[in-house]
XYZ file of N, CA, C and O in Angstrom:
876
model
N 158.810 129.859 138.165
C 157.453 130.161 137.710
C 156.456 129.935 138.844
O 156.708 129.160 139.762
N 155.302 130.597 138.759
C 154.277 130.426 139.779
C 153.569 129.090 139.586
O 153.633 128.475 138.515
N 152.884 128.658 140.627
C 152.219 127.364 140.588
C 151.033 127.379 139.626
O 150.176 128.253 139.692
N 151.008 126.422 138.720
C 149.835 126.195 137.884
C 148.808 125.383 138.672
O 147.607 125.639 138.624
N 149.312 124.390 139.423
C 148.467 123.550 140.271
C 148.908 123.713 141.719
O 150.089 123.551 142.028
N 147.970 124.034 142.599
C 148.259 124.139 144.034
C 147.207 123.342 144.799
O 146.014 123.682 144.759
N 147.639 122.295 145.453
C 146.767 121.450 146.274
C 147.114 121.716 147.727
O 148.280 121.594 148.121
N 146.111 122.085 148.525
C 146.362 122.464 149.919
C 145.543 121.608 150.873
O 144.303 121.635 150.843
N 146.257 120.842 151.707
C 145.638 120.071 152.796
C 144.430 119.268 152.319
O 143.388 119.233 152.979
N 144.607 118.605 151.207
C 143.499 117.880 150.595
C 143.347 116.490 151.206
O 144.316 115.736 151.332
N 142.123 116.152 151.565
C 141.779 114.809 152.042
C 140.537 114.333 151.304
O 139.667 115.121 150.933
N 140.475 113.015 151.084
C 139.286 112.415 150.486
C 139.002 111.084 151.171
O 139.864 110.200 151.207
N 137.806 110.978 151.716
C 137.372 109.745 152.366
C 136.130 109.221 151.662
O 135.354 109.986 151.068
N 135.950 107.907 151.736
C 134.780 107.259 151.156
C 134.042 106.503 152.251
O 134.661 105.780 153.033
N 132.717 106.651 152.312
C 131.967 105.931 153.337
C 131.950 104.434 153.061
O 131.875 104.002 151.914
N 132.072 103.663 154.093
C 132.024 102.206 154.000
C 131.730 101.698 155.404
O 131.510 102.486 156.327
N 131.701 100.369 155.570
C 131.509 99.819 156.912
C 132.552 100.405 157.852
O 132.262 100.765 159.001
N 133.771 100.549 157.323
C 134.830 101.285 158.001
C 135.309 102.350 157.031
O 135.783 102.021 155.943
N 135.174 103.612 157.399
C 135.480 104.701 156.470
C 136.878 104.555 155.879
O 137.837 104.259 156.582
N 136.959 104.734 154.547
C 138.233 104.609 153.840
C 138.812 105.997 153.617
O 138.181 106.850 152.975
N 140.011 106.214 154.135
C 140.701 107.496 153.948
C 141.685 107.335 152.784
O 142.814 106.899 152.961
N 141.222 107.684 151.579
C 142.018 107.443 150.373
C 143.166 108.430 150.238
O 144.262 108.076 149.790
N 142.923 109.699 150.591
C 143.954 110.746 150.550
C 143.879 111.493 151.876
O 142.791 111.833 152.347
N 145.048 111.728 152.464
C 145.095 112.299 153.816
C 145.996 113.526 153.845
O 147.224 113.415 153.750
N 145.393 114.718 153.899
C 146.100 115.969 154.170
C 147.311 116.174 153.259
O 148.430 116.403 153.712
N 147.070 116.115 151.962
C 148.153 116.259 150.976
C 148.225 117.699 150.494
O 147.211 118.298 150.121
N 149.419 118.248 150.471
C 149.687 119.559 149.888
C 150.843 119.431 148.903
O 151.861 118.813 149.223
N 150.664 119.982 147.708
C 151.750 120.008 146.728
C 151.466 121.075 145.690
O 150.330 121.496 145.503
N 152.523 121.509 145.025
C 152.407 122.483 143.944
C 153.183 121.990 142.735
O 154.212 121.319 142.873
N 152.660 122.311 141.558
C 153.368 122.047 140.307
C 153.415 123.358 139.539
O 152.372 123.952 139.235
N 154.610 123.819 139.242
C 154.796 125.102 138.555
C 154.774 124.919 137.046
O 154.973 123.811 136.529
N 154.546 126.011 136.333
C 154.694 125.993 134.894
C 156.114 125.594 134.524
O 157.075 126.045 135.149
N 156.247 124.719 133.542
C 157.557 124.235 133.135
C 158.055 123.064 133.940
O 159.197 122.626 133.752
N 157.203 122.514 134.820
C 157.651 121.441 135.722
C 156.918 120.133 135.414
O 155.721 120.110 135.180
N 157.673 119.057 135.464
C 157.172 117.695 135.242
C 157.344 116.949 136.561
O 158.460 116.664 136.982
N 156.236 116.641 137.223
C 156.271 115.985 138.533
C 155.654 114.600 138.420
O 154.546 114.443 137.891
N 156.365 113.588 138.904
C 155.859 112.218 138.942
C 155.402 111.893 140.355
O 156.077 112.228 141.331
N 154.263 111.240 140.456
C 153.703 110.813 141.737
C 153.683 109.291 141.743
O 152.972 108.670 140.952
N 154.500 108.707 142.617
C 154.700 107.256 142.625
C 154.170 106.639 143.910
O 154.034 107.319 144.934
N 153.909 105.333 143.854
C 153.453 104.617 145.029
C 152.758 103.337 144.617
O 152.392 103.159 143.450
N 152.555 102.421 145.557
C 151.933 101.126 145.234
C 150.468 101.273 144.871
O 149.834 102.301 145.135
N 149.905 100.236 144.275
C 148.480 100.232 143.941
C 147.651 100.426 145.209
O 147.970 99.882 146.266
N 146.591 101.227 145.081
C 145.703 101.439 146.211
C 146.176 102.452 147.226
O 145.571 102.606 148.286
N 147.241 103.210 146.884
C 147.804 104.146 147.863
C 147.141 105.521 147.817
O 147.426 106.376 148.649
N 146.273 105.764 146.822
C 145.594 107.052 146.727
C 146.036 107.933 145.581
O 145.530 109.055 145.431
N 146.956 107.451 144.735
C 147.482 108.273 143.647
C 146.387 108.744 142.692
O 146.271 109.925 142.381
N 145.604 107.805 142.198
C 144.583 108.147 141.212
C 143.479 109.004 141.820
O 142.941 109.904 141.161
N 143.134 108.741 143.077
C 142.133 109.572 143.758
C 142.625 111.010 143.845
O 141.872 111.958 143.578
N 143.892 111.189 144.198
C 144.461 112.534 144.279
C 144.447 113.208 142.913
O 144.106 114.393 142.792
N 144.786 112.458 141.872
C 144.813 113.022 140.522
C 143.412 113.452 140.086
O 143.234 114.515 139.487
N 142.411 112.632 140.376
C 141.038 112.979 140.016
C 140.566 114.233 140.753
O 139.903 115.096 140.177
N 140.933 114.344 142.020
C 140.588 115.555 142.773
C 141.316 116.765 142.206
O 140.749 117.862 142.100
N 142.572 116.580 141.806
C 143.354 117.677 141.239
C 142.757 118.179 139.935
O 142.894 119.355 139.593
N 142.071 117.299 139.213
C 141.486 117.677 137.933
C 140.038 118.104 137.997
O 139.407 118.300 136.959
N 139.499 118.234 139.197
C 138.119 118.664 139.317
C 137.106 117.582 139.034
O 135.928 117.865 138.802
N 137.541 116.320 139.064
C 136.651 115.200 138.758
C 136.082 114.531 140.008
O 135.144 113.736 139.906
N 136.647 114.823 141.174
C 136.231 114.167 142.404
C 136.380 115.158 143.551
O 137.499 115.517 143.930
N 135.252 115.604 144.085
C 135.287 116.640 145.115
C 135.927 116.103 146.397
O 135.541 115.041 146.890
N 136.910 116.810 146.941
C 137.567 116.331 148.163
C 136.661 116.474 149.378
O 135.716 117.269 149.380
N 136.980 115.712 150.402
C 136.274 115.836 151.676
C 136.654 117.140 152.362
O 135.824 117.802 152.992
N 137.920 117.513 152.235
C 138.396 118.787 152.773
C 139.620 119.216 151.983
O 140.215 118.434 151.238
N 139.992 120.497 152.172
C 141.132 121.037 151.447
C 140.701 121.714 150.160
O 139.507 121.818 149.850
N 141.682 122.203 149.399
C 141.365 122.967 148.190
C 142.315 122.619 147.048
O 143.418 122.117 147.264
N 141.839 122.889 145.848
C 142.632 122.725 144.624
C 142.503 124.002 143.814
O 141.384 124.419 143.475
N 143.628 124.637 143.516
C 143.646 125.820 142.650
C 144.411 125.487 141.370
O 145.507 124.914 141.429
N 143.836 125.841 140.242
C 144.501 125.713 138.940
C 144.540 127.103 138.323
O 143.487 127.747 138.156
N 145.731 127.581 138.035
C 145.912 128.950 137.529
C 145.191 129.964 138.419
O 144.602 130.937 137.937
N 145.224 129.716 139.717
C 144.647 130.645 140.677
C 143.164 130.497 140.925
O 142.604 131.171 141.801
N 142.496 129.631 140.181
C 141.060 129.419 140.350
C 140.799 128.249 141.294
O 141.349 127.162 141.106
N 139.963 128.479 142.291
C 139.570 127.427 143.228
C 138.533 126.545 142.531
O 137.377 126.951 142.346
N 138.940 125.328 142.156
C 138.065 124.471 141.355
C 136.738 124.190 142.037
O 135.681 124.182 141.401
N 136.796 123.934 143.334
C 135.587 123.471 144.010
C 134.748 124.617 144.573
O 133.755 124.380 145.252
N 135.115 125.855 144.220
C 134.213 126.985 144.476
C 133.296 127.206 143.279
O 132.337 127.971 143.357
N 133.590 126.537 142.159
C 132.788 126.663 140.945
C 131.599 125.716 141.009
O 131.633 124.684 141.685
N 130.545 126.052 140.270
C 129.433 125.116 140.118
C 129.918 123.904 139.327
O 130.989 123.934 138.697
N 129.135 122.851 139.310
C 129.524 121.657 138.573
C 129.708 121.966 137.090
O 130.686 121.533 136.468
N 128.788 122.751 136.510
C 128.910 123.120 135.095
C 130.095 124.049 134.871
O 130.832 123.912 133.884
N 130.278 124.991 135.784
C 131.408 125.905 135.667
C 132.723 125.177 135.760
O 133.687 125.492 135.048
N 132.768 124.189 136.649
C 133.993 123.389 136.795
C 134.271 122.591 135.531
O 135.418 122.471 135.092
N 133.224 122.041 134.909
C 133.406 121.275 133.671
C 133.954 122.162 132.559
O 134.850 121.759 131.810
N 133.415 123.376 132.443
C 133.907 124.295 131.407
C 135.355 124.699 131.672
O 136.175 124.748 130.744
N 135.660 125.005 132.933
C 137.021 125.391 133.278
C 137.985 124.242 133.005
O 139.081 124.437 132.454
N 137.586 123.049 133.397
C 138.419 121.858 133.207
C 138.709 121.630 131.727
O 139.852 121.363 131.330
N 137.676 121.756 130.898
C 137.855 121.513 129.469
C 138.845 122.478 128.845
O 139.613 122.121 127.950
N 138.850 123.707 129.317
C 139.709 124.739 128.729
C 141.125 124.723 129.287
O 142.089 125.054 128.579
N 141.282 124.317 130.545
C 142.556 124.527 131.230
C 143.326 123.268 131.617
O 144.490 123.367 132.004
N 142.686 122.100 131.540
C 143.334 120.864 131.982
C 143.204 119.803 130.901
O 142.114 119.552 130.379
N 144.325 119.173 130.565
C 144.314 118.030 129.659
C 144.518 116.748 130.450
O 145.306 116.728 131.400
N 143.798 115.697 130.065
C 143.899 114.413 130.749
C 144.426 113.346 129.789
O 144.004 113.275 128.631
N 145.340 112.504 130.302
C 145.835 111.354 129.542
C 145.762 110.137 130.463
O 146.325 110.156 131.564
N 145.063 109.084 130.001
C 144.826 107.908 130.834
C 145.463 106.658 130.222
O 145.691 106.585 129.012
N 145.694 105.673 131.073
C 146.251 104.398 130.615
C 145.349 103.727 129.581
O 145.818 103.157 128.602
N 144.041 103.801 129.801
C 143.095 103.121 128.909
C 142.614 104.008 127.757
O 141.669 103.648 127.053
N 143.238 105.183 127.595
C 143.008 106.098 126.477
C 141.656 106.813 126.531
O 141.578 108.000 126.256
N 140.573 106.098 126.814
C 139.225 106.685 126.872
C 138.845 107.396 125.574
O 138.255 108.483 125.594
N 139.196 106.780 124.450
C 138.738 107.290 123.162
C 137.295 106.841 122.934
O 136.869 105.795 123.429
N 136.540 107.642 122.180
C 135.145 107.304 121.885
C 135.139 106.322 120.713
O 135.595 106.657 119.614
N 134.669 105.095 120.926
C 134.894 104.020 119.943
C 134.263 104.241 118.585
O 134.775 103.743 117.575
N 133.149 104.981 118.512
C 132.451 105.154 117.231
C 132.878 106.425 116.499
O 132.370 106.717 115.417
N 133.815 107.201 117.071
C 134.335 108.384 116.395
C 135.706 108.085 115.805
O 136.500 107.344 116.391
N 135.993 108.689 114.652
C 137.325 108.515 114.079
C 138.338 109.384 114.828
O 137.979 110.117 115.769
N 139.589 109.289 114.436
C 140.665 109.979 115.160
C 140.426 111.487 115.179
O 140.533 112.139 116.233
N 140.104 112.071 114.023
C 139.868 113.518 113.968
C 138.755 113.928 114.930
O 138.891 114.892 115.684
N 137.658 113.193 114.931
C 136.532 113.574 115.786
C 136.809 113.293 117.259
O 136.265 113.981 118.134
N 137.640 112.300 117.550
C 138.048 112.101 118.939
C 138.850 113.297 119.445
O 138.690 113.727 120.591
N 139.702 113.839 118.585
C 140.464 115.028 118.966
C 139.531 116.226 119.121
O 139.614 116.980 120.093
N 138.601 116.377 118.183
C 137.649 117.485 118.238
C 136.681 117.368 119.415
O 136.076 118.371 119.824
N 136.534 116.170 119.968
C 135.638 115.984 121.124
C 136.047 116.876 122.288
O 135.215 117.237 123.124
N 137.324 117.254 122.332
C 137.794 118.148 123.396
C 137.154 119.527 123.304
O 137.190 120.296 124.271
N 136.550 119.849 122.154
C 135.940 121.169 121.976
C 134.472 121.211 122.388
O 133.861 122.277 122.388
N 133.902 120.073 122.769
C 132.466 120.028 123.046
C 132.067 120.962 124.178
O 131.027 121.616 124.123
N 132.908 121.026 125.227
C 132.564 121.865 126.379
C 132.879 123.339 126.144
O 132.339 124.200 126.820
N 133.759 123.618 125.168
C 134.148 125.007 124.925
C 133.470 125.597 123.700
O 133.441 126.822 123.524
N 132.958 124.738 122.814
C 132.256 125.204 121.635
C 133.146 125.749 120.541
O 132.683 126.426 119.633
N 134.454 125.426 120.599
C 135.375 125.978 119.598
C 135.308 125.221 118.275
O 135.203 125.831 117.212
N 135.379 123.902 118.307
C 135.265 123.098 117.093
C 136.246 123.488 116.015
O 135.907 123.570 114.839
N 137.504 123.729 116.372
C 138.512 124.278 115.479
C 139.120 123.180 114.606
O 140.020 122.454 115.035
N 138.648 123.062 113.378
C 139.145 122.039 112.458
C 140.624 122.250 112.137
O 141.376 121.293 111.969
N 141.033 123.514 112.034
C 142.441 123.802 111.723
C 143.349 123.310 112.843
O 144.394 122.720 112.584
N 142.933 123.537 114.087
C 143.708 123.065 115.231
C 143.792 121.537 115.225
O 144.856 120.963 115.467
N 142.690 120.869 114.918
C 142.705 119.409 114.841
C 143.689 118.934 113.772
O 144.446 117.976 113.989
N 143.674 119.617 112.628
C 144.600 119.248 111.562
C 146.051 119.420 111.964
O 146.913 118.588 111.629
N 146.347 120.497 112.685
C 147.717 120.728 113.169
C 148.168 119.596 114.094
O 149.306 119.120 114.005
N 147.276 119.170 114.971
C 147.629 118.112 115.919
C 147.765 116.762 115.220
O 148.648 115.968 115.568
N 146.903 116.504 114.247
C 147.039 115.267 113.475
C 148.417 115.199 112.819
O 149.087 114.157 112.849
N 148.827 116.311 112.249
C 150.143 116.346 111.595
C 151.266 116.222 112.617
O 152.219 115.453 112.420
N 151.151 116.961 113.713
C 152.203 116.952 114.736
C 152.434 115.552 115.292
O 153.576 115.158 115.550
N 151.368 114.804 115.480
C 151.479 113.476 116.081
C 151.535 112.347 115.047
O 151.422 111.181 115.398
N 151.729 112.709 113.795
C 151.877 111.688 112.758
C 150.626 110.860 112.557
O 150.696 109.659 112.271
N 149.461 111.498 112.646
C 148.189 110.772 112.571
C 147.341 111.179 111.372
O 146.209 110.719 111.241
N 147.867 112.018 110.504
C 147.069 112.516 109.382
C 146.514 111.373 108.544
O 145.338 111.386 108.143
N 147.334 110.353 108.306
C 146.893 109.225 107.477
C 145.895 108.321 108.199
O 145.296 107.439 107.586
N 145.696 108.557 109.508
C 144.762 107.752 110.297
C 143.538 108.576 110.728
O 142.719 108.117 111.510
N 143.406 109.780 110.178
C 142.378 110.713 110.643
C 140.973 110.138 110.607
O 140.139 110.464 111.453
N 140.698 109.266 109.650
C 139.334 108.762 109.487
C 139.206 107.287 109.896
O 138.275 106.601 109.456
N 140.113 106.843 110.740
C 140.033 105.492 111.301
C 139.475 105.565 112.721
O 139.805 106.478 113.485
N 138.657 104.596 113.095
C 138.138 104.519 114.462
C 139.190 103.868 115.357
O 140.125 103.212 114.864
N 139.088 104.033 116.676
C 140.112 103.516 117.585
C 140.422 102.030 117.430
O 141.575 101.613 117.580
N 139.420 101.213 117.104
C 139.654 99.769 116.976
C 140.647 99.441 115.873
O 141.273 98.368 115.883
N 140.807 100.361 114.915
C 141.720 100.134 113.797
C 143.126 100.656 114.066
O 144.012 100.525 113.221
N 143.359 101.249 115.250
C 144.640 101.869 115.565
C 145.542 100.927 116.369
O 145.061 100.069 117.106
N 146.832 101.159 116.243
C 147.777 100.490 117.134
C 147.705 101.134 118.511
O 147.134 102.223 118.679
N 148.316 100.482 119.493
C 148.322 101.035 120.848
C 148.991 102.398 120.879
O 148.496 103.341 121.512
N 150.106 102.534 120.183
C 150.809 103.814 120.150
C 149.978 104.906 119.500
O 149.979 106.054 119.951
N 149.254 104.558 118.435
C 148.395 105.537 117.760
C 147.250 105.970 118.664
O 146.858 107.145 118.670
N 146.715 105.044 119.436
C 145.651 105.409 120.384
C 146.182 106.404 121.417
O 145.505 107.390 121.742
N 147.389 106.150 121.922
C 147.925 107.056 122.932
C 148.257 108.418 122.333
O 148.044 109.448 122.979
N 148.744 108.447 121.090
C 149.019 109.729 120.447
C 147.727 110.500 120.202
O 147.692 111.728 120.328
N 146.663 109.791 119.860
C 145.358 110.447 119.695
C 144.897 111.038 121.022
O 144.401 112.182 121.069
N 145.060 110.275 122.100
C 144.670 110.772 123.426
C 145.491 111.994 123.817
O 144.967 112.946 124.412
N 146.779 111.989 123.464
C 147.640 113.123 123.780
C 147.230 114.351 122.954
O 147.174 115.474 123.474
N 146.914 114.126 121.686
C 146.459 115.237 120.840
C 145.170 115.844 121.382
O 145.008 117.065 121.418
N 144.253 114.992 121.820
C 143.007 115.492 122.408
C 143.284 116.301 123.671
O 142.682 117.358 123.894
N 144.225 115.829 124.494
C 144.561 116.539 125.734
C 145.105 117.930 125.462
O 144.912 118.853 126.256
N 145.780 118.097 124.329
C 146.420 119.374 124.004
C 145.526 120.303 123.184
O 145.888 121.459 122.968
N 144.362 119.821 122.742
C 143.550 120.559 121.778
C 143.243 121.984 122.231
O 143.345 122.933 121.454
N 142.879 122.152 123.488
C 142.474 123.480 123.990
C 143.632 124.276 124.586
O 143.407 125.255 125.306
N 144.870 123.868 124.295
C 146.055 124.555 124.811
C 146.007 124.729 126.339
O 146.115 125.854 126.857
N 145.846 123.633 127.082
C 145.762 123.737 128.542
C 147.110 124.124 129.142
O 148.162 123.938 128.522
N 147.061 124.638 130.367
C 148.299 124.915 131.082
C 148.768 123.745 131.925
O 149.905 123.724 132.400
N 147.876 122.744 132.108
C 148.153 121.618 132.997
C 147.727 120.325 132.332
O 146.625 120.237 131.776
N 148.598 119.323 132.385
C 148.232 117.965 131.978
C 148.328 117.053 133.190
O 149.339 117.044 133.906
N 147.262 116.280 133.408
C 147.216 115.260 134.450
C 147.192 113.903 133.756
O 146.330 113.658 132.897
N 148.115 113.040 134.107
C 148.260 111.756 133.420
C 148.250 110.616 134.431
O 148.988 110.647 135.411
N 147.397 109.625 134.180
C 147.248 108.485 135.084
C 147.789 107.229 134.407
O 147.156 106.680 133.507
N 148.978 106.799 134.812
C 149.638 105.609 134.269
C 149.639 105.601 132.736
O 149.303 104.591 132.109
N 150.036 106.705 132.083
C 149.875 106.780 130.629
C 150.799 105.848 129.851
O 150.552 105.583 128.677
N 151.879 105.359 130.488
C 152.784 104.446 129.786
C 152.468 102.981 130.099
O 153.143 102.078 129.616
N 151.421 102.735 130.890
C 151.146 101.385 131.377
C 150.884 100.367 130.286
O 151.191 99.181 130.455
N 150.295 100.794 129.164
C 149.980 99.866 128.068
C 150.939 99.998 126.891
O 150.684 99.413 125.830
N 152.025 100.746 127.055
C 152.896 101.053 125.926
C 154.199 100.269 125.978
O 154.754 100.026 127.058
N 154.700 99.907 124.791
C 156.045 99.313 124.734
C 157.073 100.422 124.932
O 156.738 101.602 125.052
N 158.339 100.036 124.969
C 159.397 100.988 125.301
C 159.426 102.181 124.350
O 159.490 103.333 124.791
N 159.348 101.916 123.048
C 159.460 103.006 122.081
C 158.290 103.982 122.199
O 158.477 105.208 122.177
N 157.078 103.441 122.316
C 155.911 104.316 122.426
C 155.893 105.068 123.756
O 155.462 106.225 123.826
N 156.375 104.413 124.819
C 156.467 105.093 126.113
C 157.446 106.263 126.035
O 157.169 107.359 126.541
N 158.578 106.044 125.382
C 159.568 107.109 125.242
C 159.017 108.262 124.408
O 159.257 109.437 124.714
N 158.242 107.938 123.368
C 157.629 108.979 122.548
C 156.669 109.827 123.377
O 156.686 111.066 123.314
N 155.836 109.163 124.175
C 154.881 109.897 125.007
C 155.589 110.782 126.020
O 155.238 111.951 126.213
N 156.629 110.238 126.673
C 157.353 111.016 127.679
C 158.057 112.208 127.046
O 158.144 113.283 127.654
N 158.537 112.038 125.830
C 159.155 113.152 125.106
C 158.111 114.238 124.816
O 158.386 115.440 124.941
N 156.902 113.822 124.449
C 155.831 114.788 124.192
C 155.474 115.566 125.457
O 155.274 116.790 125.417
N 155.410 114.882 126.589
C 155.111 115.550 127.849
C 156.239 116.492 128.253
O 155.993 117.593 128.754
N 157.468 116.069 128.024
C 158.611 116.936 128.330
C 158.589 118.190 127.477
O 158.867 119.294 127.962
N 158.250 118.045 126.196
C 158.154 119.200 125.305
C 157.069 120.163 125.787
O 157.244 121.388 125.749
N 155.964 119.611 126.271
C 154.883 120.441 126.816
C 155.390 121.297 127.971
O 155.050 122.480 128.085
N 156.236 120.741 128.838
C 156.756 121.521 129.964
C 157.796 122.539 129.499
O 157.872 123.639 130.060
N 158.573 122.205 128.487
C 159.536 123.168 127.949
C 158.814 124.412 127.445
O 159.306 125.541 127.567
N 157.610 124.206 126.930
C 156.802 125.319 126.430
C 156.031 126.031 127.546
O 155.210 126.915 127.273
N 156.283 125.645 128.807
C 155.684 126.343 129.944
C 154.540 125.628 130.623
O 154.006 126.120 131.630
N 154.133 124.470 130.100
C 153.051 123.710 130.717
C 153.509 122.992 131.966
O 154.708 122.827 132.222
N 152.544 122.543 132.767
C 152.814 121.783 133.991
C 152.242 120.372 133.833
O 151.154 120.199 133.282
N 152.992 119.378 134.315
C 152.556 117.981 134.225
C 152.621 117.335 135.603
O 153.647 117.423 136.298
N 151.530 116.687 136.001
C 151.523 115.800 137.168
C 151.123 114.429 136.662
O 150.035 114.253 136.102
N 152.013 113.461 136.855
C 151.826 112.144 136.273
C 151.903 111.075 137.349
O 152.887 111.007 138.095
N 150.873 110.251 137.459
C 150.826 109.116 138.372
C 151.404 107.904 137.662
O 151.035 107.626 136.512
N 152.292 107.162 138.321
C 152.959 106.069 137.615
C 153.574 105.037 138.556
O 153.844 105.314 139.719
N 153.771 103.836 137.977
C 154.639 102.814 138.580
C 155.939 102.695 137.779
O 156.832 101.934 138.137
N 156.032 103.406 136.670
C 157.069 103.205 135.663
C 158.343 103.968 136.026
O 158.345 105.202 136.094
N 159.434 103.247 136.225
C 160.706 103.896 136.600
C 161.233 104.793 135.479
O 161.986 105.723 135.745
N 160.822 104.533 134.226
C 161.260 105.390 133.118
C 160.756 106.820 133.296
O 161.407 107.770 132.891
N 159.585 106.950 133.901
C 159.012 108.282 134.117
C 159.859 109.059 135.117
O 160.100 110.258 134.954
N 160.315 108.380 136.154
C 161.117 109.043 137.183
C 162.381 109.664 136.579
O 162.857 110.701 137.047
N 162.930 109.033 135.547
C 164.128 109.563 134.896
C 163.837 110.867 134.157
O 164.725 111.696 133.985
N 162.611 111.037 133.712
C 162.222 112.233 132.968
C 161.756 113.372 133.871
O 161.835 114.541 133.513
N 161.207 113.017 135.027
C 160.558 114.011 135.885
C 161.568 114.921 136.563
O 162.666 114.500 136.938
N 161.167 116.184 136.743
C 161.997 117.120 137.497
C 161.970 116.780 138.980
O 162.952 116.961 139.695
N 160.802 116.302 139.430
C 160.645 115.886 140.827
C 159.846 114.596 140.872
O 158.940 114.395 140.058
N 160.161 113.749 141.835
C 159.376 112.545 142.077
C 158.878 112.570 143.510
O 159.666 112.725 144.447
N 157.568 112.458 143.675
C 156.951 112.417 144.992
C 156.406 111.018 145.224
O 155.935 110.362 144.292
N 156.456 110.557 146.460
C 155.949 109.233 146.795
C 154.757 109.368 147.730
O 154.773 110.160 148.674
N 153.741 108.588 147.443
C 152.546 108.568 148.282
C 152.349 107.170 148.846
O 152.560 106.171 148.143
N 152.017 107.094 150.110
C 151.802 105.807 150.776
C 150.620 105.942 151.721
O 150.570 106.879 152.526
N 149.662 105.042 151.571
C 148.457 105.039 152.411
C 147.790 106.432 152.466
O 147.350 106.901 153.502
N 147.791 107.076 151.294
C 147.092 108.341 151.159
C 147.869 109.590 151.538
O 147.381 110.703 151.348
N 149.090 109.428 152.028
C 149.876 110.579 152.472
C 151.185 110.682 151.692
O 151.776 109.655 151.316
N 151.632 111.907 151.439
C 152.940 112.092 150.842
C 154.015 111.728 151.846
O 153.977 112.170 152.991
N 154.987 110.928 151.403
C 156.073 110.523 152.300
C 157.409 111.070 151.832
O 158.420 110.917 152.519
N 157.445 111.699 150.654
C 158.686 112.332 150.184
C 158.338 113.406 149.187
O 157.249 113.428 148.629
């Protein structure tokens, strides 16, 4: 399959007393149907690369294409709309909106696209076993339920790409396996996954494992 995500010669530096080179000349592709894990020690640039890949952090140089679109050629508003429609995000800390119930947290993914599809939300609630929790706020959920809600929100707009930052970091073994199975199913259906992790369980699931060290790919 063709690349859903194509990162070319991407670098990101941050100004400081001594300039910090967080990502250095990284190129990689993730095709539809592919699950790629990006591994490396804390502070090596993994999360910075993931944020740049998702249009959340403009690189110092290089380019990011998602489904053939150059993310950083778009305006900030255009990039936000494109991101909402084409990229799903799953984070270690879930980033659920605390005052919204589960259904509305899932529907929050429609804010940038204006779809507000209640039927789609209902399908995802059922798929992830959350129907009975639809009207509970995040504080009332278990850790696994929070992660399933975050995964449902990521899938709401039928994206072609999921970017995940340490999504199993707060999960026990059973919930981690459930999440990894959901991500694997997404790739079987043609989606692309790039997942940042320290978790060796992820490496067993991934089609490819890449290692990053001091901002550069080393394998």
